[in-house]
């Protein structure tokens, strides 16, 4: 497993870090915008950097589709990343929460940060989504290989994503 998937997970984590880090925001503009209060300014700068990154822009773009499930744009980034491999969700969340918190004792670990950010109902909605959605990109590749067509992988990805979204929606809205 480590030999076969470990490299993919490492590469996906590095890719997500780059998408969360670039492009660099002009820090002088942000400092002027948020003020010179040192600790608050650092947290705000990190949050602005995250929001303005390529991944942040993608997360903001898909947020309207995810809000009915109880997810925000940060969880959306993790979901998109998880289509490469499920394990990448955790490393992506670690990068996101590492970027948005600075020396904040209440979120010194990923577990605490996630606990502060995600309600139990959101967590259940995430679990339902992950249980029912397509596992990862390698599943699509294998389906394409075995069927010799792009039609079935697209159908598979589409219906499983719609199915997962629908049941996650029901879970969150009924909860």
PDB file of C-alpha atoms in Angstrom:
ATOM      1  CA  UNK A   1       0.000   0.000   0.000  1.00  0.00           C
ATOM      2  CA  UNK A   2       2.690   2.487   0.974  1.00  0.00           C
ATOM      3  CA  UNK A   3       4.683   1.760  -2.167  1.00  0.00           C
ATOM      4  CA  UNK A   4       1.665   1.919  -4.500  1.00  0.00           C
ATOM      5  CA  UNK A   5      -0.336   4.739  -2.954  1.00  0.00           C
ATOM      6  CA  UNK A   6       2.185   6.537  -0.742  1.00  0.00           C
ATOM      7  CA  UNK A   7       3.757   8.368  -3.673  1.00  0.00           C
ATOM      8  CA  UNK A   8       0.351   9.472  -4.956  1.00  0.00           C
ATOM      9  CA  UNK A   9      -0.631  10.751  -1.525  1.00  0.00           C
ATOM     10  CA  UNK A  10       2.672  12.603  -1.124  1.00  0.00           C
ATOM     11  CA  UNK A  11       2.422  14.127  -4.616  1.00  0.00           C
ATOM     12  CA  UNK A  12      -1.219  15.135  -4.040  1.00  0.00           C
ATOM     13  CA  UNK A  13      -0.332  16.709  -0.682  1.00  0.00           C
ATOM     14  CA  UNK A  14       2.500  18.708  -2.251  1.00  0.00           C
ATOM     15  CA  UNK A  15       0.187  19.778  -5.097  1.00  0.00           C
ATOM     16  CA  UNK A  16      -2.470  20.901  -2.595  1.00  0.00           C
ATOM     17  CA  UNK A  17       0.134  22.798  -0.580  1.00  0.00           C
ATOM     18  CA  UNK A  18       1.215  24.620  -3.752  1.00  0.00           C
ATOM     19  CA  UNK A  19      -2.402  25.395  -4.697  1.00  0.00           C
ATOM     20  CA  UNK A  20      -2.996  26.727  -1.170  1.00  0.00           C
ATOM     21  CA  UNK A  21       0.241  28.749  -1.119  1.00  0.00           C
ATOM     22  CA  UNK A  22       0.222  30.357  -4.575  1.00  0.00           C
ATOM     23  CA  UNK A  23      -0.187  33.028  -5.779  1.00  0.00           C
ATOM     24  CA  UNK A  24       1.374  34.976  -2.954  1.00  0.00           C
ATOM     25  CA  UNK A  25      -0.765  37.812  -1.667  1.00  0.00           C
ATOM     26  CA  UNK A  26       0.775  41.258  -1.329  1.00  0.00           C
ATOM     27  CA  UNK A  27       1.324  41.339   2.433  1.00  0.00           C
ATOM     28  CA  UNK A  28       1.679  45.129   2.621  1.00  0.00           C
ATOM     29  CA  UNK A  29      -1.825  45.585   1.194  1.00  0.00           C
ATOM     30  CA  UNK A  30      -3.278  43.120   3.698  1.00  0.00           C
ATOM     31  CA  UNK A  31      -1.436  44.754   6.614  1.00  0.00           C
ATOM     32  CA  UNK A  32      -2.897  48.115   5.600  1.00  0.00           C
ATOM     33  CA  UNK A  33      -6.342  46.526   5.222  1.00  0.00           C
ATOM     34  CA  UNK A  34      -6.424  44.670   8.573  1.00  0.00           C
ATOM     35  CA  UNK A  35      -4.294  47.040  10.635  1.00  0.00           C
ATOM     36  CA  UNK A  36      -1.030  46.673  12.496  1.00  0.00           C
ATOM     37  CA  UNK A  37      -2.291  44.668  15.531  1.00  0.00           C
ATOM     38  CA  UNK A  38       0.429  41.981  15.350  1.00  0.00           C
ATOM     39  CA  UNK A  39      -1.247  38.676  16.314  1.00  0.00           C
ATOM     40  CA  UNK A  40      -4.628  39.476  14.784  1.00  0.00           C
ATOM     41  CA  UNK A  41      -2.926  40.802  11.664  1.00  0.00           C
ATOM     42  CA  UNK A  42      -0.893  37.594  11.239  1.00  0.00           C
ATOM     43  CA  UNK A  43      -4.020  35.424  11.496  1.00  0.00           C
ATOM     44  CA  UNK A  44      -5.874  37.723   9.080  1.00  0.00           C
ATOM     45  CA  UNK A  45      -2.929  37.694   6.670  1.00  0.00           C
ATOM     46  CA  UNK A  46      -2.826  33.895   6.711  1.00  0.00           C
ATOM     47  CA  UNK A  47      -6.599  33.752   6.147  1.00  0.00           C
ATOM     48  CA  UNK A  48      -6.380  36.239   3.248  1.00  0.00           C
ATOM     49  CA  UNK A  49      -3.519  34.245   1.714  1.00  0.00           C
ATOM     50  CA  UNK A  50      -5.599  31.078   1.948  1.00  0.00           C
ATOM     51  CA  UNK A  51      -8.690  32.718   0.458  1.00  0.00           C
ATOM     52  CA  UNK A  52      -6.721  34.245  -2.428  1.00  0.00           C
ATOM     53  CA  UNK A  53      -4.794  31.085  -3.287  1.00  0.00           C
ATOM     54  CA  UNK A  54      -5.719  28.993  -6.318  1.00  0.00           C
ATOM     55  CA  UNK A  55      -7.312  26.353  -4.080  1.00  0.00           C
ATOM     56  CA  UNK A  56      -9.130  29.025  -2.066  1.00  0.00           C
ATOM     57  CA  UNK A  57     -10.593  30.491  -5.239  1.00  0.00           C
ATOM     58  CA  UNK A  58     -11.770  27.037  -6.316  1.00  0.00           C
ATOM     59  CA  UNK A  59     -13.264  26.410  -2.866  1.00  0.00           C
ATOM     60  CA  UNK A  60     -15.098  29.744  -2.969  1.00  0.00           C
ATOM     61  CA  UNK A  61     -16.407  28.936  -6.472  1.00  0.00           C
ATOM     62  CA  UNK A  62     -17.928  25.598  -5.405  1.00  0.00           C
ATOM     63  CA  UNK A  63     -19.121  26.778  -1.985  1.00  0.00           C
ATOM     64  CA  UNK A  64     -22.703  27.507  -3.168  1.00  0.00           C
ATOM     65  CA  UNK A  65     -23.018  23.840  -4.191  1.00  0.00           C
ATOM     66  CA  UNK A  66     -21.737  22.660  -0.818  1.00  0.00           C
ATOM     67  CA  UNK A  67     -23.524  25.030   1.577  1.00  0.00           C
ATOM     68  CA  UNK A  68     -26.746  22.947   1.591  1.00  0.00           C
ATOM     69  CA  UNK A  69     -24.630  20.027   2.839  1.00  0.00           C
ATOM     70  CA  UNK A  70     -23.267  22.129   5.713  1.00  0.00           C
ATOM     71  CA  UNK A  71     -19.821  22.500   4.127  1.00  0.00           C
ATOM     72  CA  UNK A  72     -17.876  25.709   3.665  1.00  0.00           C
ATOM     73  CA  UNK A  73     -15.258  26.494   1.039  1.00  0.00           C
ATOM     74  CA  UNK A  74     -12.462  25.012   3.183  1.00  0.00           C
ATOM     75  CA  UNK A  75     -14.186  21.624   3.413  1.00  0.00           C
ATOM     76  CA  UNK A  76     -14.861  21.969  -0.324  1.00  0.00           C
ATOM     77  CA  UNK A  77     -11.133  22.198  -0.996  1.00  0.00           C
ATOM     78  CA  UNK A  78     -10.634  18.987   0.987  1.00  0.00           C
ATOM     79  CA  UNK A  79     -13.401  17.212  -0.933  1.00  0.00           C
ATOM     80  CA  UNK A  80     -11.942  18.202  -4.308  1.00  0.00           C
ATOM     81  CA  UNK A  81      -8.495  17.058  -3.162  1.00  0.00           C
ATOM     82  CA  UNK A  82      -9.918  13.771  -1.898  1.00  0.00           C
ATOM     83  CA  UNK A  83     -10.924  12.748  -5.406  1.00  0.00           C
ATOM     84  CA  UNK A  84      -7.208  12.144  -6.012  1.00  0.00           C
ATOM     85  CA  UNK A  85      -7.136   9.792  -3.013  1.00  0.00           C
ATOM     86  CA  UNK A  86      -9.322   9.743   0.101  1.00  0.00           C
ATOM     87  CA  UNK A  87      -6.321  10.026   2.397  1.00  0.00           C
ATOM     88  CA  UNK A  88      -5.472  13.436   0.912  1.00  0.00           C
ATOM     89  CA  UNK A  89      -8.500  14.971   2.679  1.00  0.00           C
ATOM     90  CA  UNK A  90      -6.719  14.790   6.039  1.00  0.00           C
ATOM     91  CA  UNK A  91      -3.442  16.251   4.789  1.00  0.00           C
ATOM     92  CA  UNK A  92      -5.324  19.016   2.954  1.00  0.00           C
ATOM     93  CA  UNK A  93      -7.230  19.924   6.127  1.00  0.00           C
ATOM     94  CA  UNK A  94      -3.911  19.990   8.004  1.00  0.00           C
ATOM     95  CA  UNK A  95      -2.482  22.434   5.482  1.00  0.00           C
ATOM     96  CA  UNK A  96      -5.646  24.587   5.537  1.00  0.00           C
ATOM     97  CA  UNK A  97      -5.857  24.798   9.317  1.00  0.00           C
ATOM     98  CA  UNK A  98      -2.097  25.254   9.574  1.00  0.00           C
ATOM     99  CA  UNK A  99      -2.378  28.271   7.303  1.00  0.00           C
ATOM    100  CA  UNK A 100      -5.314  29.857   9.047  1.00  0.00           C
ATOM    101  CA  UNK A 101      -4.142  29.543  12.640  1.00  0.00           C
ATOM    102  CA  UNK A 102      -1.021  31.062  14.117  1.00  0.00           C
ATOM    103  CA  UNK A 103       0.083  30.181  17.650  1.00  0.00           C
ATOM    104  CA  UNK A 104      -3.519  29.696  18.693  1.00  0.00           C
ATOM    105  CA  UNK A 105      -3.609  27.205  21.524  1.00  0.00           C
ATOM    106  CA  UNK A 106      -7.226  26.194  20.845  1.00  0.00           C
ATOM    107  CA  UNK A 107      -6.282  24.858  17.402  1.00  0.00           C
ATOM    108  CA  UNK A 108      -2.727  23.621  17.994  1.00  0.00           C
ATOM    109  CA  UNK A 109      -3.573  20.245  16.484  1.00  0.00           C
ATOM    110  CA  UNK A 110      -5.607  19.241  13.478  1.00  0.00           C
ATOM    111  CA  UNK A 111      -8.044  17.412  15.721  1.00  0.00           C
ATOM    112  CA  UNK A 112      -8.720  20.498  17.835  1.00  0.00           C
ATOM    113  CA  UNK A 113      -8.955  22.744  14.798  1.00  0.00           C
ATOM    114  CA  UNK A 114     -11.375  20.381  13.086  1.00  0.00           C
ATOM    115  CA  UNK A 115     -13.393  20.003  16.289  1.00  0.00           C
ATOM    116  CA  UNK A 116     -13.665  23.804  16.571  1.00  0.00           C
ATOM    117  CA  UNK A 117     -14.664  24.180  12.922  1.00  0.00           C
ATOM    118  CA  UNK A 118     -16.904  21.172  12.244  1.00  0.00           C
ATOM    119  CA  UNK A 119     -20.097  20.415  14.147  1.00  0.00           C
ATOM    120  CA  UNK A 120     -21.166  16.803  14.731  1.00  0.00           C
ATOM    121  CA  UNK A 121     -23.910  17.246  12.117  1.00  0.00           C
ATOM    122  CA  UNK A 122     -21.371  18.536   9.577  1.00  0.00           C
ATOM    123  CA  UNK A 123     -19.138  15.578  10.421  1.00  0.00           C
ATOM    124  CA  UNK A 124     -22.011  13.154   9.806  1.00  0.00           C
ATOM    125  CA  UNK A 125     -22.778  14.888   6.518  1.00  0.00           C
ATOM    126  CA  UNK A 126     -19.119  14.578   5.486  1.00  0.00           C
ATOM    127  CA  UNK A 127     -19.124  10.871   6.391  1.00  0.00           C
ATOM    128  CA  UNK A 128     -22.264  10.234   4.329  1.00  0.00           C
ATOM    129  CA  UNK A 129     -20.772  12.092   1.372  1.00  0.00           C
ATOM    130  CA  UNK A 130     -17.515  10.132   1.529  1.00  0.00           C
ATOM    131  CA  UNK A 131     -19.262   6.795   2.024  1.00  0.00           C
ATOM    132  CA  UNK A 132     -21.383   7.229  -1.111  1.00  0.00           C
ATOM    133  CA  UNK A 133     -19.192   9.208  -3.491  1.00  0.00           C
ATOM    134  CA  UNK A 134     -16.669   7.769  -5.936  1.00  0.00           C
ATOM    135  CA  UNK A 135     -13.632   6.637  -3.983  1.00  0.00           C
ATOM    136  CA  UNK A 136     -10.829   8.209  -5.995  1.00  0.00           C
ATOM    137  CA  UNK A 137      -9.419   8.963  -9.405  1.00  0.00           C
ATOM    138  CA  UNK A 138      -7.843   5.520  -9.680  1.00  0.00           C
ATOM    139  CA  UNK A 139     -11.363   4.018  -9.748  1.00  0.00           C
ATOM    140  CA  UNK A 140     -12.174   6.156 -12.779  1.00  0.00           C
ATOM    141  CA  UNK A 141      -8.929   5.101 -14.474  1.00  0.00           C
ATOM    142  CA  UNK A 142      -9.612   1.394 -13.872  1.00  0.00           C
ATOM    143  CA  UNK A 143     -13.185   1.735 -15.171  1.00  0.00           C
ATOM    144  CA  UNK A 144     -11.901   3.491 -18.291  1.00  0.00           C
ATOM    145  CA  UNK A 145      -9.286   0.776 -18.800  1.00  0.00           C
ATOM    146  CA  UNK A 146     -11.768  -2.067 -18.386  1.00  0.00           C
ATOM    147  CA  UNK A 147     -14.552  -0.575 -20.517  1.00  0.00           C
ATOM    148  CA  UNK A 148     -12.311   1.039 -23.123  1.00  0.00           C
ATOM    149  CA  UNK A 149     -14.524   4.105 -23.091  1.00  0.00           C
ATOM    150  CA  UNK A 150     -14.818   7.444 -21.311  1.00  0.00           C
ATOM    151  CA  UNK A 151     -18.610   7.119 -21.216  1.00  0.00           C
ATOM    152  CA  UNK A 152     -18.862   4.714 -18.254  1.00  0.00           C
ATOM    153  CA  UNK A 153     -16.328   6.457 -16.023  1.00  0.00           C
ATOM    154  CA  UNK A 154     -18.186   9.750 -16.572  1.00  0.00           C
ATOM    155  CA  UNK A 155     -21.523   8.091 -15.815  1.00  0.00           C
ATOM    156  CA  UNK A 156     -20.035   6.415 -12.743  1.00  0.00           C
ATOM    157  CA  UNK A 157     -18.498   9.638 -11.437  1.00  0.00           C
ATOM    158  CA  UNK A 158     -21.666  11.654 -12.143  1.00  0.00           C
ATOM    159  CA  UNK A 159     -24.264   9.366 -10.603  1.00  0.00           C
ATOM    160  CA  UNK A 160     -22.150   8.581  -7.541  1.00  0.00           C
ATOM    161  CA  UNK A 161     -21.449  12.271  -6.905  1.00  0.00           C
ATOM    162  CA  UNK A 162     -25.130  13.179  -7.309  1.00  0.00           C
ATOM    163  CA  UNK A 163     -26.115  10.254  -5.075  1.00  0.00           C
ATOM    164  CA  UNK A 164     -23.589  11.278  -2.403  1.00  0.00           C
ATOM    165  CA  UNK A 165     -24.628  14.950  -2.596  1.00  0.00           C
ATOM    166  CA  UNK A 166     -28.326  14.024  -2.300  1.00  0.00           C
ATOM    167  CA  UNK A 167     -27.942  11.825   0.773  1.00  0.00           C
ATOM    168  CA  UNK A 168     -25.534  14.252   2.401  1.00  0.00           C
ATOM    169  CA  UNK A 169     -28.095  17.000   1.760  1.00  0.00           C
ATOM    170  CA  UNK A 170     -30.863  14.908   3.343  1.00  0.00           C
ATOM    171  CA  UNK A 171     -28.641  14.076   6.316  1.00  0.00           C
ATOM    172  CA  UNK A 172     -27.703  17.696   6.986  1.00  0.00           C
ATOM    173  CA  UNK A 173     -31.151  19.191   6.353  1.00  0.00           C
ATOM    174  CA  UNK A 174     -33.009  16.579   8.424  1.00  0.00           C
ATOM    175  CA  UNK A 175     -30.396  16.790  11.201  1.00  0.00           C
TER     176      UNK A 175
END
